[in-house]
Amino acid sequence: MQHQSKLPNVGTTIFTVMSALANEHKALNLSQGFPNYPSSQKLNDFVSRAMNNGYNQYAPMAGNLDLRLAISNKYQLLYKSTYHTEKEITVTAGATQAIYTIISAFIRQNDEVIIFKPAYDCYEPSVKVNGGTVIPIQLSAPDYKVEWEDVASKITPKTKMIIINSPHNPSGTIWSKDAMLQLQKITKDTNIIVLSDEVYEHIVFDGEQHQSACLFEDLKQRSFITASFGKTFHNTGWKIGYCCAPEHLMSEFRKVHQFNVFSVHHPSQKGIADYMQDAETYLSLNSFFQQKRDLFLSLISESRFKFKPSQGSYFQVLDYTAITDEYDVDFAKRLTKEFGIASIPLSVFNKKGKDDNVLRFCFAKTDETLVKAAEILCKI
Ligand code: PMP
Ligand code: GLN
């Protein structure tokens, strides 16, 4: 039997490759982004309670109502922004499914989608498999600054969507209010949909504010916001997330969502809804992760790696130009095999051939792991 791949150039994700290599060599795994400490006992208990209380059949297609209410309340509390629980919030199987479903609900053959590179790895294949064309805008280390004239010049009548991500994976940079206003300005009076991937919204450092797309009224009207409880509540394996959008967008989203997943794990949704009644569960994340970032950076300050402190997310990018000029994928693999520490090379998220000689390290780890990691990095 013969078939032609729809994604001929797609291999296994770098996260899977590097985690497998870390396991094989028993290396410290600071590559794939997941915590190595337990998720909250209280949250686990709430999920068990939901199971014992009968939340074991299909959740409503849009998600458990208590959870949609908790999400809606959060947008009021943090951004004074209203999302209607019935029509504008849908619970998904992680942000990944939300992103795929948004793209497949709107992208047709030859539609253009602008993506800023380095870009989280699920955006591009999701566009391509739906027949769209990716228009990449390459940004550079260490600031990953957007040139807005460049973005404006890439917008054509075929531009259907722009995907943004702040706090940004992999660079750990955040978008300013001014950047969001620029985006609002260049999309005004167009039919462009914005997909704002905000999975790290609660992990922003040094007193900065997360600039959610919902804070900008015109932007909000054309935006999907995607979020991930895996990132917020330290349980990436549960794969629960959600998206919010105005009704005219969400109604199209649900036409696809009801057939590609229908609904997601019900007891987890109810447990998370109960847990979110206390806003501290998500408001405390900034300081929790800032302490980890600061510990990690203070311990490697004497190493040969150079860095700008991460502004948000739980990733720190380290520049290794003072050590070697090796291709970053080769260097990341060598560090795993020879030094016992795994990271993620950034070039895999870039346009082909762009290598800034930087690696991404995940600091969502116990302090003990961060101390061990720093000891290794200081010897390189
Ligand atoms: N977007 C970004 C930027 C991510 O880092 C991740 C990984 N958590 C996702 C989306 C996917 O999130 P989830 O694990 O909830 O599918
Ligand atoms: N979001 C995680 C990261 O950036 C990886 C998720 C995955 O493995 N698909 O490391």
CSV table of C-alpha atoms and ligand atoms in Angstrom, one decimal:
chain,number,residue,atom,x,y,z
A,1,MET,CA,0.0,0.0,0.0
A,2,GLN,CA,1.3,3.4,-0.9
A,3,HIS,CA,0.4,6.7,0.7
A,4,GLN,CA,1.9,10.2,0.5
A,5,SER,CA,2.6,11.8,3.9
A,6,LYS,CA,0.8,15.0,4.7
A,7,LEU,CA,3.7,16.0,6.8
A,8,PRO,CA,6.8,14.6,5.0
A,9,ASN,CA,9.3,16.7,7.0
A,10,VAL,CA,8.0,16.1,10.4
A,11,GLY,CA,9.9,13.7,12.7
A,12,THR,CA,9.6,12.9,16.5
A,13,THR,CA,9.4,16.1,18.6
A,14,ILE,CA,12.6,17.3,20.2
A,15,PHE,CA,10.9,17.0,23.7
A,16,THR,CA,10.5,13.2,23.2
A,17,VAL,CA,14.0,12.9,21.6
A,18,MET,CA,15.8,14.7,24.5
A,19,SER,CA,13.8,13.1,27.3
A,20,ALA,CA,14.5,9.7,25.8
A,21,LEU,CA,18.2,10.5,25.6
A,22,ALA,CA,18.2,11.8,29.2
A,23,ASN,CA,16.6,8.5,30.4
A,24,GLU,CA,19.1,6.4,28.4
A,25,HIS,CA,22.1,8.2,29.9
A,26,LYS,CA,20.5,8.7,33.3
A,27,ALA,CA,21.1,12.5,32.9
A,28,LEU,CA,19.4,15.2,34.8
A,29,ASN,CA,16.4,16.1,32.6
A,30,LEU,CA,16.0,19.8,32.2
A,31,SER,CA,14.8,19.4,28.6
A,32,GLN,CA,11.1,18.7,28.3
A,33,GLY,CA,9.0,21.2,30.3
A,34,PHE,CA,7.5,19.3,33.2
A,35,PRO,CA,8.0,19.6,37.0
A,36,ASN,CA,9.8,16.8,38.9
A,37,TYR,CA,7.9,17.4,42.1
A,38,PRO,CA,4.4,16.3,42.9
A,39,SER,CA,1.2,18.1,42.0
A,40,SER,CA,-0.8,19.4,45.0
A,41,GLN,CA,-2.2,16.8,47.4
A,42,LYS,CA,-5.3,18.9,47.9
A,43,LEU,CA,-5.9,19.0,44.2
A,44,ASN,CA,-5.4,15.3,43.9
A,45,ASP,CA,-7.9,14.8,46.8
A,46,PHE,CA,-10.5,17.0,45.0
A,47,VAL,CA,-10.2,14.9,41.9
A,48,SER,CA,-10.6,11.7,44.0
A,49,ARG,CA,-13.6,13.2,45.7
A,50,ALA,CA,-15.1,14.1,42.3
A,51,MET,CA,-14.7,10.5,41.2
A,52,ASN,CA,-16.3,9.2,44.4
A,53,ASN,CA,-19.1,11.7,44.0
A,54,GLY,CA,-20.1,10.4,40.6
A,55,TYR,CA,-18.3,12.7,38.1
A,56,ASN,CA,-17.5,9.7,36.0
A,57,GLN,CA,-19.6,10.2,32.8
A,58,TYR,CA,-19.2,12.5,29.9
A,59,ALA,CA,-18.7,16.1,30.9
A,60,PRO,CA,-20.8,18.7,28.9
A,61,MET,CA,-19.2,19.2,25.5
A,62,ALA,CA,-18.0,22.7,26.5
A,63,GLY,CA,-16.6,21.5,29.8
A,64,ASN,CA,-17.8,21.0,33.4
A,65,LEU,CA,-19.9,24.1,34.3
A,66,ASP,CA,-18.2,24.7,37.7
A,67,LEU,CA,-14.8,24.8,35.9
A,68,ARG,CA,-16.1,27.2,33.2
A,69,LEU,CA,-17.4,29.4,36.0
A,70,ALA,CA,-14.0,29.3,37.8
A,71,ILE,CA,-12.3,30.3,34.5
A,72,SER,CA,-14.7,33.1,33.9
A,73,ASN,CA,-14.2,34.4,37.4
A,74,LYS,CA,-10.4,34.3,36.9
A,75,TYR,CA,-10.7,36.6,33.9
A,76,GLN,CA,-12.8,39.0,35.8
A,77,LEU,CA,-10.4,39.0,38.8
A,78,LEU,CA,-7.2,39.3,36.8
A,79,TYR,CA,-8.2,41.3,33.7
A,80,LYS,CA,-11.7,42.7,34.4
A,81,SER,CA,-12.6,40.9,31.2
A,82,THR,CA,-15.9,39.0,30.7
A,83,TYR,CA,-16.1,35.6,29.0
A,84,HIS,CA,-19.5,34.1,29.0
A,85,THR,CA,-19.5,30.6,30.6
A,86,GLU,CA,-22.0,29.1,28.2
A,87,LYS,CA,-20.7,30.5,24.9
A,88,GLU,CA,-17.2,31.7,25.2
A,89,ILE,CA,-15.1,29.2,27.2
A,90,THR,CA,-14.4,25.6,26.2
A,91,VAL,CA,-12.4,23.0,28.2
A,92,THR,CA,-9.9,21.0,26.1
A,93,ALA,CA,-7.5,18.1,26.3
A,94,GLY,CA,-4.6,20.4,27.1
A,95,ALA,CA,-3.6,23.6,25.2
A,96,THR,CA,-2.4,21.4,22.4
A,97,GLN,CA,-5.9,20.2,21.4
A,98,ALA,CA,-7.2,23.8,21.7
A,99,ILE,CA,-4.5,25.0,19.3
A,100,TYR,CA,-5.1,22.2,16.8
A,101,THR,CA,-8.9,22.6,17.0
A,102,ILE,CA,-8.7,26.4,16.5
A,103,ILE,CA,-6.4,26.0,13.5
A,104,SER,CA,-8.5,23.2,11.9
A,105,ALA,CA,-11.7,25.1,12.5
A,106,PHE,CA,-10.5,28.2,10.5
A,107,ILE,CA,-7.5,27.4,8.2
A,108,ARG,CA,-8.3,26.4,4.7
A,109,GLN,CA,-6.1,25.5,1.7
A,110,ASN,CA,-3.5,28.3,1.1
A,111,ASP,CA,-4.5,30.5,4.0
A,112,GLU,CA,-1.5,32.2,5.4
A,113,VAL,CA,-0.6,32.0,9.1
A,114,ILE,CA,2.0,34.3,10.6
A,115,ILE,CA,4.2,32.6,13.2
A,116,PHE,CA,7.1,34.1,15.2
A,117,LYS,CA,10.1,31.9,15.3
A,118,PRO,CA,11.5,30.4,17.5
A,119,ALA,CA,7.9,28.9,17.9
A,120,TYR,CA,6.5,26.2,20.1
A,121,ASP,CA,6.6,23.1,17.9
A,122,CYS,CA,2.9,22.3,17.5
A,123,TYR,CA,1.8,25.4,15.6
A,124,GLU,CA,3.4,24.8,12.2
A,125,PRO,CA,2.4,21.2,11.6
A,126,SER,CA,-1.1,21.9,12.7
A,127,VAL,CA,-1.3,24.7,10.0
A,128,LYS,CA,0.3,22.5,7.3
A,129,VAL,CA,-1.9,19.4,7.9
A,130,ASN,CA,-4.9,21.7,7.4
A,131,GLY,CA,-3.5,23.0,4.0
A,132,GLY,CA,-2.4,26.4,5.3
A,133,THR,CA,0.9,28.1,4.6
A,134,VAL,CA,3.2,29.2,7.4
A,135,ILE,CA,4.7,32.7,7.1
A,136,PRO,CA,7.6,32.7,9.5
A,137,ILE,CA,9.0,35.8,11.1
A,138,GLN,CA,12.4,35.0,12.6
A,139,LEU,CA,13.4,36.7,15.8
A,140,SER,CA,16.9,36.6,17.3
A,141,ALA,CA,18.5,35.9,20.7
A,142,PRO,CA,18.9,37.4,23.2
A,143,ASP,CA,15.9,39.9,23.0
A,144,TYR,CA,13.7,38.2,20.4
A,145,LYS,CA,12.5,41.7,19.5
A,146,VAL,CA,9.6,42.1,16.9
A,147,GLU,CA,10.1,44.6,14.1
A,148,TRP,CA,6.5,45.7,13.5
A,149,GLU,CA,7.2,47.1,9.9
A,150,ASP,CA,8.4,43.6,9.1
A,151,VAL,CA,5.2,42.1,10.4
A,152,ALA,CA,3.0,44.6,8.6
A,153,SER,CA,4.9,43.8,5.4
A,154,LYS,CA,4.0,40.1,5.7
A,155,ILE,CA,0.3,40.7,6.0
A,156,THR,CA,-1.5,40.0,2.7
A,157,PRO,CA,-5.2,39.4,1.7
A,158,LYS,CA,-4.5,35.7,2.4
A,159,THR,CA,-3.4,36.2,6.0
A,160,LYS,CA,-6.0,34.4,8.1
A,161,MET,CA,-4.3,34.0,11.5
A,162,ILE,CA,-1.4,35.3,13.6
A,163,ILE,CA,-0.1,33.1,16.4
A,164,ILE,CA,1.5,34.8,19.4
A,165,ASN,CA,2.9,33.3,22.6
A,166,SER,CA,3.7,35.3,25.7
A,167,PRO,CA,5.3,34.4,28.1
A,168,HIS,CA,7.3,32.7,25.4
A,169,ASN,CA,8.4,29.1,25.1
A,170,PRO,CA,11.3,28.6,24.4
A,171,SER,CA,12.9,32.0,24.9
A,172,GLY,CA,11.4,33.1,28.3
A,173,THR,CA,10.7,36.6,26.9
A,174,ILE,CA,7.4,38.4,27.4
A,175,TRP,CA,5.5,40.8,25.2
A,176,SER,CA,5.0,44.3,26.5
A,177,LYS,CA,1.8,46.4,26.4
A,178,ASP,CA,3.3,48.3,23.5
A,179,ALA,CA,3.8,45.1,21.5
A,180,MET,CA,0.2,44.1,22.1
A,181,LEU,CA,-1.0,47.6,21.0
A,182,GLN,CA,1.1,47.3,17.9
A,183,LEU,CA,-0.5,43.9,17.1
A,184,GLN,CA,-3.9,45.5,17.7
A,185,LYS,CA,-3.1,48.3,15.4
A,186,ILE,CA,-1.9,46.2,12.4
A,187,THR,CA,-4.9,43.8,12.7
A,188,LYS,CA,-7.5,46.5,13.0
A,189,ASP,CA,-10.2,46.4,10.3
A,190,THR,CA,-8.9,43.1,9.0
A,191,ASN,CA,-10.4,39.6,9.3
A,192,ILE,CA,-7.3,38.2,10.9
A,193,ILE,CA,-7.8,35.8,13.8
A,194,VAL,CA,-5.2,36.0,16.6
A,195,LEU,CA,-4.3,32.8,18.5
A,196,SER,CA,-2.8,34.0,21.7
A,197,ASP,CA,-1.1,31.1,23.4
A,198,GLU,CA,-1.0,32.1,27.1
A,199,VAL,CA,-0.2,28.9,28.8
A,200,TYR,CA,2.4,30.6,31.1
A,201,GLU,CA,0.2,33.6,32.0
A,202,HIS,CA,0.7,32.9,35.7
A,203,ILE,CA,4.5,32.7,35.5
A,204,VAL,CA,5.8,36.3,34.9
A,205,PHE,CA,8.7,37.7,36.9
A,206,ASP,CA,10.1,40.9,38.4
A,207,GLY,CA,6.7,42.5,39.0
A,208,GLU,CA,5.8,42.6,35.3
A,209,GLN,CA,2.1,42.2,34.3
A,210,HIS,CA,1.0,39.5,31.9
A,211,GLN,CA,-0.4,41.3,28.8
A,212,SER,CA,-3.3,39.1,27.9
A,213,ALA,CA,-5.0,39.6,24.6
A,214,CYS,CA,-8.3,40.1,26.5
A,215,LEU,CA,-7.0,43.4,27.9
A,216,PHE,CA,-7.2,45.0,24.4
A,217,GLU,CA,-10.7,45.3,23.3
A,218,ASP,CA,-10.3,45.2,19.6
A,219,LEU,CA,-7.7,42.4,19.9
A,220,LYS,CA,-10.1,40.5,22.2
A,221,GLN,CA,-12.8,40.5,19.6
A,222,ARG,CA,-10.5,38.6,17.1
A,223,SER,CA,-8.6,36.4,19.6
A,224,PHE,CA,-8.6,32.9,20.9
A,225,ILE,CA,-6.7,32.6,24.2
A,226,THR,CA,-5.3,29.2,25.0
A,227,ALA,CA,-4.3,28.0,28.5
A,228,SER,CA,-3.0,24.8,30.2
A,229,PHE,CA,-3.8,23.6,33.7
A,230,GLY,CA,-0.8,21.2,33.3
A,231,LYS,CA,1.5,24.3,33.4
A,232,THR,CA,-0.5,26.1,36.2
A,233,PHE,CA,-1.1,23.2,38.5
A,234,HIS,CA,2.1,21.2,38.0
A,235,ASN,CA,0.4,18.2,36.4
A,236,THR,CA,1.3,18.2,32.7
A,237,GLY,CA,0.2,14.5,32.4
A,238,TRP,CA,-3.4,15.4,33.1
A,239,LYS,CA,-3.7,17.2,29.7
A,240,ILE,CA,-6.5,19.6,30.7
A,241,GLY,CA,-6.6,23.1,29.3
A,242,TYR,CA,-9.1,25.5,27.8
A,243,CYS,CA,-9.7,28.3,25.4
A,244,CYS,CA,-11.7,31.5,25.5
A,245,ALA,CA,-13.0,33.6,22.6
A,246,PRO,CA,-15.9,35.7,21.6
A,247,GLU,CA,-19.0,33.8,20.7
A,248,HIS,CA,-18.7,34.3,16.9
A,249,LEU,CA,-15.3,32.5,17.0
A,250,MET,CA,-16.1,29.9,19.8
A,251,SER,CA,-19.2,28.7,18.0
A,252,GLU,CA,-17.0,27.6,15.0
A,253,PHE,CA,-14.5,26.1,17.4
A,254,ARG,CA,-17.1,23.9,19.0
A,255,LYS,CA,-18.3,22.5,15.6
A,256,VAL,CA,-14.9,20.9,15.4
A,257,HIS,CA,-14.3,20.3,19.1
A,258,GLN,CA,-17.4,18.2,19.5
A,259,PHE,CA,-16.1,15.7,16.9
A,260,ASN,CA,-12.4,15.6,17.6
A,261,VAL,CA,-12.7,15.1,21.4
A,262,PHE,CA,-16.3,16.0,22.4
A,263,SER,CA,-15.3,16.4,26.1
A,264,VAL,CA,-12.3,15.7,28.4
A,265,HIS,CA,-11.7,13.8,31.7
A,266,HIS,CA,-14.6,14.8,33.9
A,267,PRO,CA,-13.3,14.2,37.5
A,268,SER,CA,-10.1,16.3,36.8
A,269,GLN,CA,-12.3,19.2,35.6
A,270,LYS,CA,-14.4,19.1,38.7
A,271,GLY,CA,-11.4,18.8,41.0
A,272,ILE,CA,-9.7,21.7,39.3
A,273,ALA,CA,-12.9,23.8,39.6
A,274,ASP,CA,-13.0,23.2,43.3
A,275,TYR,CA,-9.3,23.9,43.7
A,276,MET,CA,-9.5,27.2,41.8
A,277,GLN,CA,-12.0,28.6,44.4
A,278,ASP,CA,-8.9,29.8,46.2
A,279,ALA,CA,-7.2,32.2,43.7
A,280,GLU,CA,-3.9,31.8,45.6
A,281,THR,CA,-3.5,28.4,43.8
A,282,TYR,CA,-2.6,30.3,40.6
A,283,LEU,CA,-1.6,33.7,42.0
A,284,SER,CA,1.3,32.2,44.0
A,285,LEU,CA,3.0,30.9,40.9
A,286,ASN,CA,5.0,34.0,40.0
A,287,SER,CA,6.9,34.0,43.3
A,288,PHE,CA,7.2,30.2,43.4
A,289,PHE,CA,8.9,30.1,40.0
A,290,GLN,CA,10.8,33.3,40.5
A,291,GLN,CA,12.5,31.8,43.5
A,292,LYS,CA,13.5,28.8,41.3
A,293,ARG,CA,14.8,31.0,38.5
A,294,ASP,CA,16.8,33.1,40.9
A,295,LEU,CA,18.3,30.1,42.7
A,296,PHE,CA,19.3,28.5,39.3
A,297,LEU,CA,20.8,31.8,38.0
A,298,SER,CA,22.7,32.6,41.1
A,299,LEU,CA,24.3,29.2,41.1
A,300,ILE,CA,25.5,29.4,37.5
A,301,SER,CA,26.6,33.0,37.6
A,302,GLU,CA,30.2,32.0,37.7
A,303,SER,CA,29.8,29.5,34.8
A,304,ARG,CA,30.8,30.1,31.2
A,305,PHE,CA,27.2,30.3,30.1
A,306,LYS,CA,25.8,33.8,29.5
A,307,PHE,CA,22.2,34.7,30.0
A,308,LYS,CA,19.5,37.3,30.3
A,309,PRO,CA,17.1,36.3,33.2
A,310,SER,CA,13.9,34.7,32.0
A,311,GLN,CA,11.1,37.2,32.1
A,312,GLY,CA,8.3,34.5,32.2
A,313,SER,CA,7.6,30.8,31.7
A,314,TYR,CA,9.6,28.2,33.5
A,315,PHE,CA,12.4,28.2,30.9
A,316,GLN,CA,15.9,29.8,31.0
A,317,VAL,CA,17.9,30.2,27.8
A,318,LEU,CA,21.7,29.9,28.2
A,319,ASP,CA,24.1,31.2,25.6
A,320,TYR,CA,27.2,28.9,25.2
A,321,THR,CA,29.2,30.9,22.7
A,322,ALA,CA,32.1,31.2,25.2
A,323,ILE,CA,32.4,27.4,25.3
A,324,THR,CA,32.0,26.1,21.8
A,325,ASP,CA,30.7,27.0,18.3
A,326,GLU,CA,29.1,23.5,17.9
A,327,TYR,CA,25.6,23.2,16.3
A,328,ASP,CA,23.2,23.5,19.2
A,329,VAL,CA,21.6,20.1,18.6
A,330,ASP,CA,25.0,18.4,18.7
A,331,PHE,CA,26.0,20.3,21.8
A,332,ALA,CA,22.7,19.5,23.7
A,333,LYS,CA,23.2,15.8,22.9
A,334,ARG,CA,26.9,15.9,24.0
A,335,LEU,CA,25.9,17.6,27.2
A,336,THR,CA,23.4,14.8,27.9
A,337,LYS,CA,25.8,11.9,27.1
A,338,GLU,CA,29.1,13.3,28.5
A,339,PHE,CA,28.0,15.7,31.3
A,340,GLY,CA,24.7,14.1,32.3
A,341,ILE,CA,22.4,17.1,31.8
A,342,ALA,CA,19.7,17.4,29.1
A,343,SER,CA,18.4,20.6,27.6
A,344,ILE,CA,16.5,21.7,24.5
A,345,PRO,CA,18.4,23.2,21.5
A,346,LEU,CA,16.6,26.3,20.3
A,347,SER,CA,17.4,26.0,16.6
A,348,VAL,CA,14.7,23.3,16.1
A,349,PHE,CA,12.1,26.0,16.6
A,350,ASN,CA,13.8,28.4,14.2
A,351,LYS,CA,13.8,28.8,10.4
A,352,LYS,CA,16.1,26.2,8.9
A,353,GLY,CA,19.8,27.1,9.4
A,354,LYS,CA,19.3,29.7,12.2
A,355,ASP,CA,21.4,28.7,15.2
A,356,ASP,CA,22.1,31.3,17.9
A,357,ASN,CA,24.1,28.8,20.0
A,358,VAL,CA,21.6,28.8,22.9
A,359,LEU,CA,20.0,26.0,24.9
A,360,ARG,CA,16.7,26.0,26.9
A,361,PHE,CA,16.7,24.7,30.5
A,362,CYS,CA,13.5,24.0,32.4
A,363,PHE,CA,13.7,25.2,36.0
A,364,ALA,CA,10.4,23.6,37.2
A,365,LYS,CA,12.5,21.3,39.3
A,366,THR,CA,13.2,20.7,42.9
A,367,ASP,CA,15.8,22.9,44.4
A,368,GLU,CA,18.0,19.8,44.9
A,369,THR,CA,17.8,19.1,41.1
A,370,LEU,CA,18.6,22.8,40.3
A,371,VAL,CA,21.7,22.7,42.6
A,372,LYS,CA,22.9,19.5,40.9
A,373,ALA,CA,22.3,20.9,37.5
A,374,ALA,CA,24.2,24.1,38.4
A,375,GLU,CA,27.2,22.1,39.7
A,376,ILE,CA,27.4,20.3,36.3
A,377,LEU,CA,27.0,23.5,34.3
A,378,CYS,CA,29.7,25.3,36.2
A,379,LYS,CA,32.2,22.5,35.2
A,380,ILE,CA,31.6,22.9,31.5
B,1,PMP,N1,1.9,26.0,24.2
B,1,PMP,C1,3.1,26.2,24.8
B,1,PMP,C2,3.8,27.4,24.6
B,1,PMP,C3,3.6,25.2,25.6
B,1,PMP,O1,4.8,25.3,26.2
B,1,PMP,C4,2.8,24.0,25.8
B,1,PMP,C5,3.4,22.9,26.6
B,1,PMP,N2,2.8,22.8,27.8
B,1,PMP,C6,1.6,23.9,25.2
B,1,PMP,C7,1.1,24.9,24.4
B,1,PMP,C8,0.7,22.6,25.3
B,1,PMP,O2,0.1,22.6,26.5
B,1,PMP,P1,-0.6,21.2,27.0
B,1,PMP,O3,0.5,20.4,27.6
B,1,PMP,O4,-1.6,21.7,28.0
B,1,PMP,O5,-1.2,20.6,25.8
B,2,GLN,N1,5.5,22.1,26.5
B,2,GLN,C1,6.6,21.2,26.8
B,2,GLN,C2,7.9,21.9,26.6
B,2,GLN,O1,8.0,22.9,26.0
B,2,GLN,C3,6.6,19.9,26.1
B,2,GLN,C4,5.3,19.3,25.8
B,2,GLN,C5,5.5,18.1,24.9
B,2,GLN,O2,6.4,17.3,25.2
B,2,GLN,N2,4.8,18.0,23.9
B,2,GLN,O3,8.9,21.3,26.9
